[in-house]
DNA sequence: TTGAAAGCGGTACCAA
DNA sequence: TTGGTACCGCTTTCAA
């Protein structure tokens, strides 16, 4: 029993006593077929339970109506948020999404990009990867040459449609907020596989601390919660005792929050905490989190729109979409407690 | 500049001075071709930058090497955990995944199922939907008749491969745990669009409370965090003041935790809290969460394996895979404080 | 307005 | 071991 034995337009045509292209026309460009004929065809379609074979049509038309989506780390809620936006917007345009999680593995990234060359999705949305911090990789260039539409979210690549990684003022905004609360010892949890991925936030931290002559207290770690917890512990044990901690994203702020609570430190009375991303969860944490909103699901929607524009107009100049950084002040940050 | 103008095996064959099927053979069944010929072909492949057209192959072979995955609610981390498992296992079998989020909308579910009929994915993995609680819907039956391989996770449908929804002892285990800690007033946050989706946990709650002659304090609500917060508030204001709260899943336990903290109630000293699912985050919440583990990402992996088995042996009897319920006792539950 | 025929880029089955 | 030919199901072109 092969699943491919399904009804074809030829069978439908037979049944209806017409040519098989008439069936095709009926099913698509409904204007050019006489209503009576159309009715006959539709009757046959129903009777036989005909279901169009999308694979055949896609093949013929050279399209798959599918967007390949690559996310770097499936457990960070930021990406679910973006994927939700992508999925939602793609559906409106009648596109599906194929999801790949690279889990920050360079090998997987490469495999995926190569696979995409073959699968020929109509478009790709790529999110922050190892290669994003350097020059456009060969695979991506090949894809572009092949005519693929590609949108990068949070990339520094040139000559490609993209959603700007982080607004340049995101980092300064957050630092300024903490500074204005009186914090002078601000620790930074840089939890990410590759510094380049968070260079904007790191640069902002460095620039700000230098400008105000503050100590730089940085702990790097992996992208998982336990990594973030370990880094937070190291930060707390640092001689320059931080009175505020910034994590490179909200996800790791959860890790920090856990550690602070374990140590009996109250937020924000004893120590302030802030992150980046404004993941949906951040406002519902036990202590709601001060963070920088950078667009969330809207970034995903915008990416799909960029992609659609590009598909409609392949010659267009590469565009960059920017979202404003919005400081979300919540419970997790407060004035420095004088000791 | 059409992206479809890419190099075909025929051009490669020309270049190499062989028949085009020889190229095909070289690229696949490499044994039947003489090494020298193979070398010639490979040289031409490289020279022309040939990239196979997967769409064409899939079409010819009647396969797409893609699994359609339907999740009911994109913001619940449980599903990401499962999707991670699916993605990981699917990759091993060289399958991709197409993701659809129904956001608990019956309309979207139906659209999706209908779309799948046309797209002809090789297999589908469907997760708890509106229709899961009732009989197998027409669309699904059609899909099965068409020969699609379908695996349901958390469904009550008959005659279909599936991962058992919740182990039957999941609910009793959790209730027993709270009972043994001395709790007699146990509230239940049933946050889900359709009761049927959580009937196992609800039934367990009802049965347990009846058996032990405890009051039934149930608040139903939507699937979002604010919904859960509102329900928790109502629960706390209930005349039968609960000393412990169970939420239908860990995701909504986050909502409950937030409310409890807002009200100044300490967990577990003042009130105990527990959920279901053991989402990865649950152990890292400010107060780590007591919950029932039901397999997490392994459920996703198992679903893919079921699917692969089915594809290899379409005639096989429907199977049910069960995972044990494991009580994870963490910080959020404790003995009843005598007042 | 409709039908016949060609072809998309591979794979499968022959025969050589 | 190789090449020729048919064919997957649909869309597209061209005549009728």
mmCIF file of C-alpha atoms in Angstrom, chain B residues 123-336:
data_model
loop_
_atom_site.group_PDB
_atom_site.id
_atom_site.type_symbol
_atom_site.label_atom_id
_atom_site.label_comp_id
_atom_site.label_asym_id
_atom_site.label_seq_id
_atom_site.Cartn_x
_atom_site.Cartn_y
_atom_site.Cartn_z
ATOM 1 C CA UNK B 123 4.979 11.722 8.916
ATOM 2 C CA UNK B 124 3.193 13.821 11.440
ATOM 3 C CA UNK B 125 3.619 14.295 15.117
ATOM 4 C CA UNK B 126 0.553 15.822 16.653
ATOM 5 C CA UNK B 127 0.401 17.133 20.162
ATOM 6 C CA UNK B 128 -2.553 17.616 22.419
ATOM 7 C CA UNK B 129 -5.213 19.475 20.549
ATOM 8 C CA UNK B 130 -8.828 20.337 20.951
ATOM 9 C CA UNK B 131 -9.767 17.327 18.974
ATOM 10 C CA UNK B 132 -7.553 15.008 20.946
ATOM 11 C CA UNK B 133 -10.073 14.523 23.629
ATOM 12 C CA UNK B 134 -12.789 13.342 21.337
ATOM 13 C CA UNK B 135 -12.807 10.762 18.601
ATOM 14 C CA UNK B 136 -10.303 10.720 15.789
ATOM 15 C CA UNK B 137 -11.272 13.600 13.506
ATOM 16 C CA UNK B 138 -12.047 13.117 9.834
ATOM 17 C CA UNK B 139 -8.919 14.858 8.675
ATOM 18 C CA UNK B 140 -6.734 12.516 10.636
ATOM 19 C CA UNK B 141 -8.565 9.481 9.380
ATOM 20 C CA UNK B 142 -8.171 10.712 5.829
ATOM 21 C CA UNK B 143 -4.499 11.203 6.431
ATOM 22 C CA UNK B 144 -4.180 7.684 7.759
ATOM 23 C CA UNK B 145 -6.053 6.290 4.789
ATOM 24 C CA UNK B 146 -3.783 8.216 2.506
ATOM 25 C CA UNK B 147 -0.986 6.285 4.132
ATOM 26 C CA UNK B 148 0.490 9.025 6.267
ATOM 27 C CA UNK B 149 2.378 7.982 9.323
ATOM 28 C CA UNK B 150 0.986 9.737 12.338
ATOM 29 C CA UNK B 151 2.100 9.746 15.917
ATOM 30 C CA UNK B 152 0.101 11.497 18.583
ATOM 31 C CA UNK B 153 1.597 12.735 21.800
ATOM 32 C CA UNK B 154 -0.949 12.965 24.527
ATOM 33 C CA UNK B 155 -3.998 11.838 22.652
ATOM 34 C CA UNK B 156 -6.884 9.618 23.503
ATOM 35 C CA UNK B 157 -7.486 8.609 19.916
ATOM 36 C CA UNK B 158 -7.670 4.954 19.228
ATOM 37 C CA UNK B 159 -5.844 2.945 16.621
ATOM 38 C CA UNK B 160 -2.974 5.271 16.197
ATOM 39 C CA UNK B 161 0.653 5.218 17.227
ATOM 40 C CA UNK B 162 1.041 7.353 20.262
ATOM 41 C CA UNK B 163 2.904 8.422 23.303
ATOM 42 C CA UNK B 164 0.622 7.955 26.247
ATOM 43 C CA UNK B 165 -0.700 11.338 27.446
ATOM 44 C CA UNK B 166 0.177 11.212 31.089
ATOM 45 C CA UNK B 167 0.939 8.066 32.936
ATOM 46 C CA UNK B 168 -2.149 7.240 34.926
ATOM 47 C CA UNK B 169 -0.306 7.435 38.183
ATOM 48 C CA UNK B 170 1.022 10.956 37.551
ATOM 49 C CA UNK B 171 -1.886 12.701 39.199
ATOM 50 C CA UNK B 172 -2.189 10.336 42.166
ATOM 51 C CA UNK B 173 1.561 10.512 42.776
ATOM 52 C CA UNK B 174 1.492 14.253 43.149
ATOM 53 C CA UNK B 175 -1.663 14.287 45.222
ATOM 54 C CA UNK B 176 -0.328 11.562 47.468
ATOM 55 C CA UNK B 177 2.841 13.562 47.983
ATOM 56 C CA UNK B 178 0.916 16.626 49.120
ATOM 57 C CA UNK B 179 -1.430 14.556 51.222
ATOM 58 C CA UNK B 180 1.424 12.866 52.990
ATOM 59 C CA UNK B 181 2.820 16.294 53.825
ATOM 60 C CA UNK B 182 -0.406 16.967 55.648
ATOM 61 C CA UNK B 183 -2.229 19.063 53.102
ATOM 62 C CA UNK B 184 -5.985 18.654 53.131
ATOM 63 C CA UNK B 185 -6.988 21.747 51.208
ATOM 64 C CA UNK B 186 -5.455 21.387 47.807
ATOM 65 C CA UNK B 187 -6.356 23.868 45.077
ATOM 66 C CA UNK B 188 -6.157 23.045 41.406
ATOM 67 C CA UNK B 189 -5.414 25.533 38.618
ATOM 68 C CA UNK B 190 -6.851 24.002 35.479
ATOM 69 C CA UNK B 191 -5.474 26.355 32.907
ATOM 70 C CA UNK B 192 -6.183 25.015 29.529
ATOM 71 C CA UNK B 193 -8.576 25.834 26.766
ATOM 72 C CA UNK B 194 -10.414 22.567 26.895
ATOM 73 C CA UNK B 195 -10.972 20.374 29.899
ATOM 74 C CA UNK B 196 -10.556 17.263 27.844
ATOM 75 C CA UNK B 197 -6.916 18.068 27.268
ATOM 76 C CA UNK B 198 -6.139 17.663 30.918
ATOM 77 C CA UNK B 199 -8.782 15.136 31.767
ATOM 78 C CA UNK B 200 -6.236 12.736 33.208
ATOM 79 C CA UNK B 201 -4.933 15.226 35.729
ATOM 80 C CA UNK B 202 -8.362 16.550 36.489
ATOM 81 C CA UNK B 203 -9.783 13.075 36.920
ATOM 82 C CA UNK B 204 -6.952 12.179 39.225
ATOM 83 C CA UNK B 205 -7.594 15.280 41.294
ATOM 84 C CA UNK B 206 -11.283 14.545 41.526
ATOM 85 C CA UNK B 207 -10.812 10.913 42.351
ATOM 86 C CA UNK B 208 -8.218 11.636 45.001
ATOM 87 C CA UNK B 209 -10.165 14.383 46.704
ATOM 88 C CA UNK B 210 -13.269 12.247 46.718
ATOM 89 C CA UNK B 211 -11.496 9.241 48.082
ATOM 90 C CA UNK B 212 -10.024 11.225 50.951
ATOM 91 C CA UNK B 213 -13.046 13.403 51.422
ATOM 92 C CA UNK B 214 -11.196 16.628 50.641
ATOM 93 C CA UNK B 215 -12.814 19.759 49.245
ATOM 94 C CA UNK B 216 -12.524 20.252 45.516
ATOM 95 C CA UNK B 217 -11.146 23.708 44.872
ATOM 96 C CA UNK B 218 -10.791 24.092 41.130
ATOM 97 C CA UNK B 219 -10.248 27.241 39.124
ATOM 98 C CA UNK B 220 -10.225 26.973 35.362
ATOM 99 C CA UNK B 221 -8.538 29.538 33.144
ATOM 100 C CA UNK B 222 -6.827 30.105 29.819
ATOM 101 C CA UNK B 223 -3.348 28.865 28.961
ATOM 102 C CA UNK B 224 -1.425 32.124 29.407
ATOM 103 C CA UNK B 225 0.480 33.333 32.431
ATOM 104 C CA UNK B 226 -1.926 36.169 33.245
ATOM 105 C CA UNK B 227 -4.779 33.663 33.099
ATOM 106 C CA UNK B 228 -2.973 31.473 35.561
ATOM 107 C CA UNK B 229 -2.285 34.401 37.833
ATOM 108 C CA UNK B 230 -5.943 35.352 37.915
ATOM 109 C CA UNK B 231 -6.948 31.776 38.651
ATOM 110 C CA UNK B 232 -4.429 31.563 41.450
ATOM 111 C CA UNK B 233 -5.838 34.752 42.956
ATOM 112 C CA UNK B 234 -9.314 33.305 42.898
ATOM 113 C CA UNK B 235 -7.996 30.162 44.499
ATOM 114 C CA UNK B 236 -6.384 32.105 47.327
ATOM 115 C CA UNK B 237 -9.569 34.021 47.947
ATOM 116 C CA UNK B 238 -11.599 30.848 48.088
ATOM 117 C CA UNK B 239 -13.369 30.174 51.416
ATOM 118 C CA UNK B 240 -11.703 26.745 51.618
ATOM 119 C CA UNK B 241 -8.271 28.352 51.899
ATOM 120 C CA UNK B 242 -5.910 25.957 50.119
ATOM 121 C CA UNK B 243 -2.613 25.162 51.810
ATOM 122 C CA UNK B 244 -1.248 23.712 48.609
ATOM 123 C CA UNK B 245 -1.789 24.497 44.969
ATOM 124 C CA UNK B 246 -1.364 22.202 42.019
ATOM 125 C CA UNK B 247 -1.258 23.681 38.553
ATOM 126 C CA UNK B 248 -2.097 21.629 35.523
ATOM 127 C CA UNK B 249 1.384 22.234 34.164
ATOM 128 C CA UNK B 250 4.681 23.749 35.212
ATOM 129 C CA UNK B 251 4.200 26.706 32.948
ATOM 130 C CA UNK B 252 1.239 27.929 34.932
ATOM 131 C CA UNK B 253 3.074 27.160 38.150
ATOM 132 C CA UNK B 254 5.262 30.097 37.204
ATOM 133 C CA UNK B 255 2.138 32.217 37.232
ATOM 134 C CA UNK B 256 1.118 30.850 40.593
ATOM 135 C CA UNK B 257 4.568 31.427 42.007
ATOM 136 C CA UNK B 258 4.427 35.025 40.920
ATOM 137 C CA UNK B 259 1.094 35.594 42.623
ATOM 138 C CA UNK B 260 2.151 33.873 45.823
ATOM 139 C CA UNK B 261 5.222 36.031 45.973
ATOM 140 C CA UNK B 262 3.180 39.169 45.325
ATOM 141 C CA UNK B 263 0.939 38.267 48.221
ATOM 142 C CA UNK B 264 3.894 37.772 50.453
ATOM 143 C CA UNK B 265 3.289 34.066 50.853
ATOM 144 C CA UNK B 266 6.421 32.031 51.268
ATOM 145 C CA UNK B 267 6.805 28.760 49.386
ATOM 146 C CA UNK B 268 6.630 26.193 50.871
ATOM 147 C CA UNK B 269 6.411 27.581 54.414
ATOM 148 C CA UNK B 270 3.072 29.285 53.906
ATOM 149 C CA UNK B 271 1.795 27.371 50.930
ATOM 150 C CA UNK B 272 3.011 24.512 48.784
ATOM 151 C CA UNK B 273 3.049 24.545 45.007
ATOM 152 C CA UNK B 274 3.466 21.802 42.453
ATOM 153 C CA UNK B 275 3.026 21.297 38.743
ATOM 154 C CA UNK B 276 3.216 18.703 35.989
ATOM 155 C CA UNK B 277 5.728 18.224 33.147
ATOM 156 C CA UNK B 278 9.112 18.862 34.707
ATOM 157 C CA UNK B 279 10.015 21.496 32.160
ATOM 158 C CA UNK B 280 13.733 22.227 32.163
ATOM 159 C CA UNK B 281 13.139 25.565 33.797
ATOM 160 C CA UNK B 282 11.257 24.151 36.763
ATOM 161 C CA UNK B 283 14.324 23.237 38.720
ATOM 162 C CA UNK B 284 15.807 26.689 38.261
ATOM 163 C CA UNK B 285 12.905 28.800 39.363
ATOM 164 C CA UNK B 286 13.579 30.984 42.384
ATOM 165 C CA UNK B 287 11.890 28.302 44.384
ATOM 166 C CA UNK B 288 12.553 25.106 42.488
ATOM 167 C CA UNK B 289 9.348 23.351 41.621
ATOM 168 C CA UNK B 290 8.042 19.995 42.713
ATOM 169 C CA UNK B 291 6.592 18.352 39.661
ATOM 170 C CA UNK B 292 5.972 15.124 37.805
ATOM 171 C CA UNK B 293 8.438 14.169 35.142
ATOM 172 C CA UNK B 294 6.828 12.424 32.211
ATOM 173 C CA UNK B 295 9.714 12.102 29.820
ATOM 174 C CA UNK B 296 10.335 15.571 28.410
ATOM 175 C CA UNK B 297 12.476 15.583 25.302
ATOM 176 C CA UNK B 298 12.540 11.782 25.301
ATOM 177 C CA UNK B 299 8.888 11.800 24.397
ATOM 178 C CA UNK B 300 9.814 13.675 21.260
ATOM 179 C CA UNK B 301 12.569 11.248 20.428
ATOM 180 C CA UNK B 302 10.304 8.302 20.999
ATOM 181 C CA UNK B 303 7.701 9.841 18.728
ATOM 182 C CA UNK B 304 10.186 10.065 15.897
ATOM 183 C CA UNK B 305 11.213 6.482 16.450
ATOM 184 C CA UNK B 306 7.605 5.365 16.352
ATOM 185 C CA UNK B 307 7.247 7.280 13.115
ATOM 186 C CA UNK B 308 10.292 5.665 11.580
ATOM 187 C CA UNK B 309 9.078 2.229 12.570
ATOM 188 C CA UNK B 310 5.742 2.949 10.999
ATOM 189 C CA UNK B 311 7.320 4.190 7.778
ATOM 190 C CA UNK B 312 9.375 1.030 7.569
ATOM 191 C CA UNK B 313 6.437 -1.162 8.337
ATOM 192 C CA UNK B 314 3.134 0.447 7.429
ATOM 193 C CA UNK B 315 1.145 -2.657 8.326
ATOM 194 C CA UNK B 316 2.292 -2.807 11.894
ATOM 195 C CA UNK B 317 -0.259 -2.710 14.659
ATOM 196 C CA UNK B 318 -0.600 0.682 16.361
ATOM 197 C CA UNK B 319 1.706 0.993 19.301
ATOM 198 C CA UNK B 320 1.581 2.935 22.496
ATOM 199 C CA UNK B 321 4.752 4.080 24.189
ATOM 200 C CA UNK B 322 4.575 4.791 27.878
ATOM 201 C CA UNK B 323 6.883 6.765 30.043
ATOM 202 C CA UNK B 324 6.895 6.373 33.771
ATOM 203 C CA UNK B 325 5.720 9.229 35.946
ATOM 204 C CA UNK B 326 8.490 10.298 38.239
ATOM 205 C CA UNK B 327 7.830 12.524 41.190
ATOM 206 C CA UNK B 328 10.426 15.266 41.420
ATOM 207 C CA UNK B 329 10.346 16.622 44.924
ATOM 208 C CA UNK B 330 11.920 20.051 45.089
ATOM 209 C CA UNK B 331 11.723 23.143 47.244
ATOM 210 C CA UNK B 332 8.204 24.229 46.454
ATOM 211 C CA UNK B 333 6.433 21.642 48.554
ATOM 212 C CA UNK B 334 6.749 21.156 52.261
ATOM 213 C CA UNK B 335 4.866 19.960 55.306
ATOM 214 C CA UNK B 336 1.699 21.698 56.299
#
